[in-house]
mmCIF file of C-alpha atoms (C1' of nucleotides) in Angstrom:
data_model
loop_
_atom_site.group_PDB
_atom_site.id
_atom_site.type_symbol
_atom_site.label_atom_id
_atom_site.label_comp_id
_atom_site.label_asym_id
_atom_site.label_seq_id
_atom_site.Cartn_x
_atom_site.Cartn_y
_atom_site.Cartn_z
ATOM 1 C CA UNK A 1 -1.938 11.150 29.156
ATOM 2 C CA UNK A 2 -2.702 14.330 29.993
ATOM 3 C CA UNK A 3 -4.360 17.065 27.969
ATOM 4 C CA UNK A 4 -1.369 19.794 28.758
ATOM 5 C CA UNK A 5 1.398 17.801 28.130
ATOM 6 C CA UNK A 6 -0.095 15.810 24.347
ATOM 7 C CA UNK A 7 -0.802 20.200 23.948
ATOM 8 C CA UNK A 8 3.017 20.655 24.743
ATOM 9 C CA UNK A 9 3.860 17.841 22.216
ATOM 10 C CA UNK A 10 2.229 19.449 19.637
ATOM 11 C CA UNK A 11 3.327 22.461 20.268
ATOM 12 C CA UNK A 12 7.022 21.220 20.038
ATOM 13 C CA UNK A 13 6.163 19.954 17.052
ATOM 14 C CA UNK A 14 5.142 22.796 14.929
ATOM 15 C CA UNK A 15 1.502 21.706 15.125
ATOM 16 C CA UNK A 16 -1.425 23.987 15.700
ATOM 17 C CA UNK A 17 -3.368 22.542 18.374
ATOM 18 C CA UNK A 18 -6.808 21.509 17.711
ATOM 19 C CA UNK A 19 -9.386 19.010 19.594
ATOM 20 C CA UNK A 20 -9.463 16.173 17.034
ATOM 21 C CA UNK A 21 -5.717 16.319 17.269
ATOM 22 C CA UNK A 22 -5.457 15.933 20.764
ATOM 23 C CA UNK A 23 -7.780 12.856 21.076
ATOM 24 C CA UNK A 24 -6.154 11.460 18.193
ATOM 25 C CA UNK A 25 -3.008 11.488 19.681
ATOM 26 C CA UNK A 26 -3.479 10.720 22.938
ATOM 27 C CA UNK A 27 -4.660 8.003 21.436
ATOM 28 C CA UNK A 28 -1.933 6.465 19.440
ATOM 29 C CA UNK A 29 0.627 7.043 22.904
ATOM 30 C CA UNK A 30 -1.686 5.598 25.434
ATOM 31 C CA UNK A 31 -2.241 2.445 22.853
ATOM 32 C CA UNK A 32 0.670 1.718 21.445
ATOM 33 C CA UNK A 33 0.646 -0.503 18.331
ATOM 34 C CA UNK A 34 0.676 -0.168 14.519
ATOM 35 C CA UNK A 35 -2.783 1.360 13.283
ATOM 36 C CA UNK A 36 -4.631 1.612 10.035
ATOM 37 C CA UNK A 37 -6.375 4.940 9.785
ATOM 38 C CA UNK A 38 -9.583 3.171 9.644
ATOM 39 C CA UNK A 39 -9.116 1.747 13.232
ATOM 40 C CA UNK A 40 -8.258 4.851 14.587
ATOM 41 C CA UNK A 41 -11.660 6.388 12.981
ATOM 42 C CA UNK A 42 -13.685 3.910 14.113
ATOM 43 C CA UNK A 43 -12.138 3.816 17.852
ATOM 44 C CA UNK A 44 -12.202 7.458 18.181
ATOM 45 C CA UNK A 45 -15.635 8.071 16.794
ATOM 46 C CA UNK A 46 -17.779 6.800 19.709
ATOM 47 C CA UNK A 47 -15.270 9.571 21.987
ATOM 48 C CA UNK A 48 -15.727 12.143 19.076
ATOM 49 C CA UNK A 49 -18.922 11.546 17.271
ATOM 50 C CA UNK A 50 -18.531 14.399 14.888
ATOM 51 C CA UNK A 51 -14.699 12.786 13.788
ATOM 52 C CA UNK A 52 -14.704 12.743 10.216
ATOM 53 C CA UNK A 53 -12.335 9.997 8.376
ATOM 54 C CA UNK A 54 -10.723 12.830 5.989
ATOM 55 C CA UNK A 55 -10.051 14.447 9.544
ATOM 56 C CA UNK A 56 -8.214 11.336 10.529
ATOM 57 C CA UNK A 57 -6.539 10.964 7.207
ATOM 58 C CA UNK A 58 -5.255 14.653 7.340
ATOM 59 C CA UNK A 59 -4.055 14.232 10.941
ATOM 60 C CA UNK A 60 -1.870 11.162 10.728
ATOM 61 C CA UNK A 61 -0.508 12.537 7.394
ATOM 62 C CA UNK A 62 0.126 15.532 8.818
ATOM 63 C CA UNK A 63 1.711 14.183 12.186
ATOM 64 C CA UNK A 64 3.798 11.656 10.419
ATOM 65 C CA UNK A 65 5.379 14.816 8.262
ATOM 66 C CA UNK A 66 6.024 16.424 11.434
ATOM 67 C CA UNK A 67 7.925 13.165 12.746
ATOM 68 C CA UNK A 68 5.342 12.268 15.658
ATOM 69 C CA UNK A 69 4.808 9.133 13.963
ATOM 70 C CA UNK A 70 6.489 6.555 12.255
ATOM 71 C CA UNK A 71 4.217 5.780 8.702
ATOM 72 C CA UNK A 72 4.368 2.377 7.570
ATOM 73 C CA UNK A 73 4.199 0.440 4.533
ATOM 74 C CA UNK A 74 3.735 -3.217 5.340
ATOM 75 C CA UNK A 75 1.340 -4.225 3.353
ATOM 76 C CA UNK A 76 -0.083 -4.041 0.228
ATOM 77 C CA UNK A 77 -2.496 -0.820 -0.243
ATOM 78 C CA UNK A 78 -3.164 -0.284 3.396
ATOM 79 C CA UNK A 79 -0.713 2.542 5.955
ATOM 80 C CA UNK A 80 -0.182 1.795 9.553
ATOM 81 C CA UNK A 81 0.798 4.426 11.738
ATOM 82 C CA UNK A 82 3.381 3.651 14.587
ATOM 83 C CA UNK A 83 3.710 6.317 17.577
ATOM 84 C CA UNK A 84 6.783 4.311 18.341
ATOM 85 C CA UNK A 85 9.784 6.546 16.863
ATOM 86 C CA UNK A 86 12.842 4.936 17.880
ATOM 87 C CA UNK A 87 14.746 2.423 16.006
ATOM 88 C CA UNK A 88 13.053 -1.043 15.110
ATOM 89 C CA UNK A 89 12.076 -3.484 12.924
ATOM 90 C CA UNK A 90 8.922 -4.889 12.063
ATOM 91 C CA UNK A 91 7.856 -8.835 11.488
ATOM 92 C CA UNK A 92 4.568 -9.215 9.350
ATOM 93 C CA UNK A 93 3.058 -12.257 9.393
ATOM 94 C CA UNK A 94 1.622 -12.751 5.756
ATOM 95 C CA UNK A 95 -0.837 -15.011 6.815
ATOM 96 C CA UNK A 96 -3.031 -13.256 10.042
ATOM 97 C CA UNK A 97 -0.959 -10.033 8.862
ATOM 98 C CA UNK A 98 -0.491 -8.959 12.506
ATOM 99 C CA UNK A 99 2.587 -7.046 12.835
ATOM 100 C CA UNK A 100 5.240 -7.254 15.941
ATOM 101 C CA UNK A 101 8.068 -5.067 16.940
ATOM 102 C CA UNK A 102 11.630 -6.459 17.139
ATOM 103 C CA UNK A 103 14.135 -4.762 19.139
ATOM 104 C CA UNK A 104 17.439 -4.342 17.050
ATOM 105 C CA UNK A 105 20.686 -5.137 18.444
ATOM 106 C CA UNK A 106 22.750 -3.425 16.439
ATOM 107 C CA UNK A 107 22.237 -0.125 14.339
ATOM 108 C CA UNK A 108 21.048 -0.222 10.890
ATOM 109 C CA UNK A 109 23.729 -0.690 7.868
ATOM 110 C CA UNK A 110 24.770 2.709 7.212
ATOM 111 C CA UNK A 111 24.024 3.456 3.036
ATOM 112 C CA UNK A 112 26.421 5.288 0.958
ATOM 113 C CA UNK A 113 24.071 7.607 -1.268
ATOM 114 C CA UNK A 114 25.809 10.896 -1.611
ATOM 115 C CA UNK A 115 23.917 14.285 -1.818
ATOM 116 C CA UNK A 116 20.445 12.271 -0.417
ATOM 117 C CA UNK A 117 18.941 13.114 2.879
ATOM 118 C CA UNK A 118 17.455 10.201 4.563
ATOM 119 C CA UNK A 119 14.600 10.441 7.129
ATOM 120 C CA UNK A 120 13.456 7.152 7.741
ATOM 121 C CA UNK A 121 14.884 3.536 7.744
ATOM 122 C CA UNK A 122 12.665 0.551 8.007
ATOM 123 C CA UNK A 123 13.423 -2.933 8.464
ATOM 124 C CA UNK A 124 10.920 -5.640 7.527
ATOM 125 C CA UNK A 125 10.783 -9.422 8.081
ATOM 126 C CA UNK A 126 8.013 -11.712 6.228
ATOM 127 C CA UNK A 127 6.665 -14.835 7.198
ATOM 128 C CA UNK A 128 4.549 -16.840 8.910
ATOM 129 C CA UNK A 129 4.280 -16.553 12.959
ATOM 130 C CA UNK A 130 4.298 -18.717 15.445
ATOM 131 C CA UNK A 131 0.631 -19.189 16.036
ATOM 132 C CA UNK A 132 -0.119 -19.217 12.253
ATOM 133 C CA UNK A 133 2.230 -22.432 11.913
ATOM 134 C CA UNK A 134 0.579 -24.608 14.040
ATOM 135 C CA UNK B 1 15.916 -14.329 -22.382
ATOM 136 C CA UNK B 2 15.394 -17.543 -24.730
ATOM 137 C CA UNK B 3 11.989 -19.177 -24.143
ATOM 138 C CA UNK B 4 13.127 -22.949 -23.077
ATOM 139 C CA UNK B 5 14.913 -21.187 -20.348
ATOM 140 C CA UNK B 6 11.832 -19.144 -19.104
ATOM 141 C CA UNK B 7 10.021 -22.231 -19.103
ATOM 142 C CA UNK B 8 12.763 -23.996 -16.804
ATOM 143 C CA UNK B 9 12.584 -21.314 -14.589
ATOM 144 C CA UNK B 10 8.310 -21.288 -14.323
ATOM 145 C CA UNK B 11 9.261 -25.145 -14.025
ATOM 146 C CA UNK B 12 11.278 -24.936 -11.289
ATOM 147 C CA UNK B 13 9.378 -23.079 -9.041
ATOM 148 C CA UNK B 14 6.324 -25.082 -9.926
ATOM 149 C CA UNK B 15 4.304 -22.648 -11.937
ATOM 150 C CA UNK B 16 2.406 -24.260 -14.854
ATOM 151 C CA UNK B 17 3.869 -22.613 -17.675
ATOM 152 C CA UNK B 18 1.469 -20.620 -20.173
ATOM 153 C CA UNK B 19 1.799 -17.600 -22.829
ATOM 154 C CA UNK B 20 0.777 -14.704 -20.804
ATOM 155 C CA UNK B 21 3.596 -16.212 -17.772
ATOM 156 C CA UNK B 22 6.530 -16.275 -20.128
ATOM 157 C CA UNK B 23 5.772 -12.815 -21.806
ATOM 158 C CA UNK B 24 5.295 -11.412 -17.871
ATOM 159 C CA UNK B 25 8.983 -12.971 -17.002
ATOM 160 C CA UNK B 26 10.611 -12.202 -19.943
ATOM 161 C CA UNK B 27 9.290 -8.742 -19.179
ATOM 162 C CA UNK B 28 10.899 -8.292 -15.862
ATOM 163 C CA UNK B 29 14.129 -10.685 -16.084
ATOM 164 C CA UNK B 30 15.279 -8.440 -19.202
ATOM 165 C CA UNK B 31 13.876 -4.953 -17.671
ATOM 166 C CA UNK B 32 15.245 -4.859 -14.231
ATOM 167 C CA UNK B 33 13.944 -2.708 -12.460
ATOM 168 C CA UNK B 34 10.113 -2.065 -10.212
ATOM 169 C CA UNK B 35 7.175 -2.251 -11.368
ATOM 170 C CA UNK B 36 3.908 -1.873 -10.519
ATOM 171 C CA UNK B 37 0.912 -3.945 -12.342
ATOM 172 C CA UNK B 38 -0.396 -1.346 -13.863
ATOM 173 C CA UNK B 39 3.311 -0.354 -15.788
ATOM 174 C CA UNK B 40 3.707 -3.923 -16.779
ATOM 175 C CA UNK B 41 0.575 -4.146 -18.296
ATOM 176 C CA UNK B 42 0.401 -1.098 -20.417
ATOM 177 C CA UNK B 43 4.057 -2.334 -21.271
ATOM 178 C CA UNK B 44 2.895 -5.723 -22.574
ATOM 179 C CA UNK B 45 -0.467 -4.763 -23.997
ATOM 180 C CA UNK B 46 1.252 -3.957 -27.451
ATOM 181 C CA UNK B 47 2.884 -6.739 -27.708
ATOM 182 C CA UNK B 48 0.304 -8.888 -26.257
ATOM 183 C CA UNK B 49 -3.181 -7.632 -27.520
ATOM 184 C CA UNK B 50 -5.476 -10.091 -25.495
ATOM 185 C CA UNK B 51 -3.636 -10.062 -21.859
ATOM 186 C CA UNK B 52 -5.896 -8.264 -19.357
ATOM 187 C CA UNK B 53 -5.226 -6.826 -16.218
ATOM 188 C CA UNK B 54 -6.414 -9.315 -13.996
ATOM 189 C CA UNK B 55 -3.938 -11.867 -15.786
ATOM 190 C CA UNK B 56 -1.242 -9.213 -14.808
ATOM 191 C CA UNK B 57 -2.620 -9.324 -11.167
ATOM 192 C CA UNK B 58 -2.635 -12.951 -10.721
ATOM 193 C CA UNK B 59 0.174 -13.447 -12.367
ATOM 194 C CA UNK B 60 2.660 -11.399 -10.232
ATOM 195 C CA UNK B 61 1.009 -12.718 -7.211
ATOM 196 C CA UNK B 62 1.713 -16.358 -8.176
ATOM 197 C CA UNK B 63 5.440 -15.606 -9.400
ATOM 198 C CA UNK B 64 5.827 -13.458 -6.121
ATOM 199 C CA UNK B 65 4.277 -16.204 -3.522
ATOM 200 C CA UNK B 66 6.257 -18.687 -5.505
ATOM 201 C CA UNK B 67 9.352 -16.969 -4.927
ATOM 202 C CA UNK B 68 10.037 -15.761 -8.280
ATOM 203 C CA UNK B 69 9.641 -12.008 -7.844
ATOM 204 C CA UNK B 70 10.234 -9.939 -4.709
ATOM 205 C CA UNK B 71 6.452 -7.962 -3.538
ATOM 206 C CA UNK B 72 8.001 -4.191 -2.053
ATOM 207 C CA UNK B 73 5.407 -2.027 -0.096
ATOM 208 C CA UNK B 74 6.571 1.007 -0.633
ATOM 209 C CA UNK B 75 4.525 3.473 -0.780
ATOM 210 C CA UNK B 76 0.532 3.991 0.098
ATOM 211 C CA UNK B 77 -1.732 2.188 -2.288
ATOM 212 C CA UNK B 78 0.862 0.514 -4.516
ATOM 213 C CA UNK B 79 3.180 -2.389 -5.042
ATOM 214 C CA UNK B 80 6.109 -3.365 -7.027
ATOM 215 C CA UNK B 81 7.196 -6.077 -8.091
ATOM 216 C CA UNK B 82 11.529 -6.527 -8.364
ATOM 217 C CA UNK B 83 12.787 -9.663 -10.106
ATOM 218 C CA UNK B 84 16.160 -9.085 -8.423
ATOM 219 C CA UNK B 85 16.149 -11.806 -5.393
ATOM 220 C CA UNK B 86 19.507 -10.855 -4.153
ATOM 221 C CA UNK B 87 19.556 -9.405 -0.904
ATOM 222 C CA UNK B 88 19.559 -5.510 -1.239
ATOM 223 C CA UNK B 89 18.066 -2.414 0.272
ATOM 224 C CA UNK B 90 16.270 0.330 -1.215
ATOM 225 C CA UNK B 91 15.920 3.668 -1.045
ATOM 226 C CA UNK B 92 12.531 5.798 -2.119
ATOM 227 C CA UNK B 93 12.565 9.377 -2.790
ATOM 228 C CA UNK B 94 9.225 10.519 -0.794
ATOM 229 C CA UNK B 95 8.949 13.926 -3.459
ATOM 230 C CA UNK B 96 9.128 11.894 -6.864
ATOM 231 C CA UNK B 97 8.917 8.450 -5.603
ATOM 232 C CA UNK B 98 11.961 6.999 -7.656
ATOM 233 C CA UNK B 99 13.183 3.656 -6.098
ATOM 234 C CA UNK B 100 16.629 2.991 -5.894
ATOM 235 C CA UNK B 101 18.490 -0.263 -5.161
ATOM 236 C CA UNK B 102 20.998 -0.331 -2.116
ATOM 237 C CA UNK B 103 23.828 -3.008 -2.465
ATOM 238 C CA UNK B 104 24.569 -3.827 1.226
ATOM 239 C CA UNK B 105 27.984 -3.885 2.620
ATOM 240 C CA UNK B 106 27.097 -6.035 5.380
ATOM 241 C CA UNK B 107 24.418 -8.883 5.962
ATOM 242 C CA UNK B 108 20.745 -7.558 7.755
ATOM 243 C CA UNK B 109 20.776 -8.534 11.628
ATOM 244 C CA UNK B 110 19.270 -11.507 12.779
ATOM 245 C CA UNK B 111 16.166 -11.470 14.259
ATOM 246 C CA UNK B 112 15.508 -13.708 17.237
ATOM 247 C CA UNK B 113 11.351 -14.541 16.973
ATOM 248 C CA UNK B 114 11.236 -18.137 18.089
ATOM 249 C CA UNK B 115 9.188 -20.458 15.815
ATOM 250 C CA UNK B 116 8.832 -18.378 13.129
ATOM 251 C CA UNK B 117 9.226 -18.789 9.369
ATOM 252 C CA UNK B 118 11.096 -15.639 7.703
ATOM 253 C CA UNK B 119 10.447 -15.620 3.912
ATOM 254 C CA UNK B 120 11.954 -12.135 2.586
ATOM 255 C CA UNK B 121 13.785 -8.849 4.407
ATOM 256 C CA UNK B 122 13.305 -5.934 3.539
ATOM 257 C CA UNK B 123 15.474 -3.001 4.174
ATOM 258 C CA UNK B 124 13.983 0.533 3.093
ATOM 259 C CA UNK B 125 15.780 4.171 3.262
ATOM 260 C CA UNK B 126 13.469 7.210 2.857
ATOM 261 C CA UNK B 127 14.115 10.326 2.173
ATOM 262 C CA UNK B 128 15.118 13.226 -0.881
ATOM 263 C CA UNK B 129 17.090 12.025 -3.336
ATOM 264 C CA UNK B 130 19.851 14.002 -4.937
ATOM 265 C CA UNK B 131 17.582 15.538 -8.014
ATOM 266 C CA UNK B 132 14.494 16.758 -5.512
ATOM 267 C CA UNK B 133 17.409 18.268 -3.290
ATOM 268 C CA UNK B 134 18.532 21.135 -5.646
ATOM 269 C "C1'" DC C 1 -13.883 -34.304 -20.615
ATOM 270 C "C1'" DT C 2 -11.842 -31.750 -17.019
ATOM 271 C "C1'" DA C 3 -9.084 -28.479 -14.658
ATOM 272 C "C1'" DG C 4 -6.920 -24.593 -14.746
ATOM 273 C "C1'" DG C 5 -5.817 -20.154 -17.120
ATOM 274 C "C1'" DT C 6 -7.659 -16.068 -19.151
ATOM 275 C "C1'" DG C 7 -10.397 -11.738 -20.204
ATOM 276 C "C1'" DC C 8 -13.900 -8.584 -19.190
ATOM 277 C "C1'" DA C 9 -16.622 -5.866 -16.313
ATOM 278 C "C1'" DA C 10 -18.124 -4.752 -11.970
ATOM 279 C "C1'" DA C 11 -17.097 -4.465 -7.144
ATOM 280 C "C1'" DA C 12 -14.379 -3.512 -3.182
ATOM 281 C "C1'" DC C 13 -11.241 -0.963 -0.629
ATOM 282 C "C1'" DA C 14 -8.086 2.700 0.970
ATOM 283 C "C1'" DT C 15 -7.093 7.247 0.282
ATOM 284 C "C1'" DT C 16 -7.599 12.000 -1.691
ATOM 285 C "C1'" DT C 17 -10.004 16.008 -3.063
ATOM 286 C "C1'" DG C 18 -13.427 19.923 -3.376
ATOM 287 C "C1'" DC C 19 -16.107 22.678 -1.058
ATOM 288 C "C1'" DA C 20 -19.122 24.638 2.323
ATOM 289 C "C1'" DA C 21 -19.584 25.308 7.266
ATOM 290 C "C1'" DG C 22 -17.518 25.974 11.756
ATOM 291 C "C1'" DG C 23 -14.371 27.723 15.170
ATOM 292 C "C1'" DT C 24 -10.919 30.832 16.929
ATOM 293 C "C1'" DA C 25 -7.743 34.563 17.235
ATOM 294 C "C1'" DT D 1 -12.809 39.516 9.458
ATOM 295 C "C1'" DA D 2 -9.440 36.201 8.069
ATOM 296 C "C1'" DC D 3 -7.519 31.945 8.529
ATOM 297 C "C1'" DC D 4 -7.151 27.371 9.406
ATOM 298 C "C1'" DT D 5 -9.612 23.095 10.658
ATOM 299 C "C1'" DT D 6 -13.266 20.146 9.975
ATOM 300 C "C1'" DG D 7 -17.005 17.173 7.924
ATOM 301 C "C1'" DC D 8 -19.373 15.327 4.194
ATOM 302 C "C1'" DA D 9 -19.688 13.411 -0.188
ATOM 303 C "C1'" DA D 10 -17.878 12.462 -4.413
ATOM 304 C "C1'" DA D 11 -13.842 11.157 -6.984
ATOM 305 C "C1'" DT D 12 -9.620 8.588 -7.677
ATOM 306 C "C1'" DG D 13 -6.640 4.755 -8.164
ATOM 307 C "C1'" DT D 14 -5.323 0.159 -7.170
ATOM 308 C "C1'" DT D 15 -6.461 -4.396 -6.503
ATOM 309 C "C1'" DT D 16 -9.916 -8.172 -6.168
ATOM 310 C "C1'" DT D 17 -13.786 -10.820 -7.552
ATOM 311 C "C1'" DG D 18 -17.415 -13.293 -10.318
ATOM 312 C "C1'" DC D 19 -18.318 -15.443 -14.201
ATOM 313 C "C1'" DA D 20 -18.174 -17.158 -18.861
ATOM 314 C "C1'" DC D 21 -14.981 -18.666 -22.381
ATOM 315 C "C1'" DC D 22 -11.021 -20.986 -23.983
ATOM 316 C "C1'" DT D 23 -7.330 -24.224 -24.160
ATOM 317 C "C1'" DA D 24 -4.094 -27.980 -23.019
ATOM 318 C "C1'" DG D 25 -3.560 -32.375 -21.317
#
DNA sequence: CTAGGTGCAAAACATTTGCAAGGTA
DNA sequence: TACCTTGCAAATGTTTTGCACCTAG
């Protein structure tokens, strides 16, 4: 993607624009997938050799608050980060723990909480995938 | 909760029953509510001078991969544990982190993922509850 | 006697924090 | 200069692991 238009995206996002940023994001929308902060470190750091992890940590955190990425909680002690923002679900497989996006059909149950605002909804199926069945 | 019937229930999901299990049920089945490890074992501790953490650990991990407790991810670096099995949503305030269970109006969608086992769904709202808002 | 459950301490792991150094307007 | 971003290292907090002891069958 290029370097003017991930700038724009920033931009339009209330984000001041920096070089680490910019890598780190083009990263996460030419790749899609659901990363752990660690990956992204270790990917970018060949590209970026001074990238620090706190860097990284500070950067998804920070996009994530700014609603460029979806944060997710699949799994026990460990945050992926999903540049994917538009409405799905995730399957985890709790054996090989490799996550998959599933297209919804229909919208999400609407939830009755009065005087709540609600930013994110995230569906989650568990179990065990096709290749871990065998 | 009487103690024959705790030990029908470890029974019945074939758990071998011991001390430290029944105290850890009891715990939760007469408490609703989530917990983290941590919460249940500085709750127990008094009444149970020798349990240790690890025991706390294991334990919640058997009960949950047994199917007697429901594992939520919801937030970074921590898990609960919810003895209710019914299916529910929940919503998590992201400013002081207070879960919240959802009674659903309507079953969660179907997911089409040939060949796949689906053990547990989980349907999670985020955002500022009422208390954060004023 | 044997297998599994338990407790303790240390280790592992992900994430956060403090602070000094760097870059940019 | 002033401010924000970055990098490094140390700290934090949760969960796991290794190992010896204990207990029930």
């Amino acid at each position: 993607m290029n370097q003017k238009i991930l700038m724009e995206k920033l931009e339009a996002h209330q984000i001041p624009v920096s070089l680490q940023r910019i890598h780190i994001l083009s990263f996460l929308f030419e790749n899609p997938g659901h990363y752990r902060a660690e990956e992204v470190y270790e990917t970018l750091k060949p590209k970026v050799p001074t990238l620090s992890k706190s860097t990284v940590y500070n950067t998804l955190h920070l996009f994530s608050e700014k609603g460029l990425l979806r944060t997710l909680s699949l799994e026990e002690g460990v945050t992926h980060y999903d540049a994917m923002m538009e409405d799905h679900a995730h399957f985890i497989c709790e054996q090989c723990h490799q996550i998959t996006n599933v297209p919804l059909q229909e919208a999400l149950p609407q939830i009755d909480l009065p005087g709540t605002q609600i930013h994110q909804k995230d569906l989650i199926y568990r179990g065990i995938c096709q290749k871990c069945l065998v």
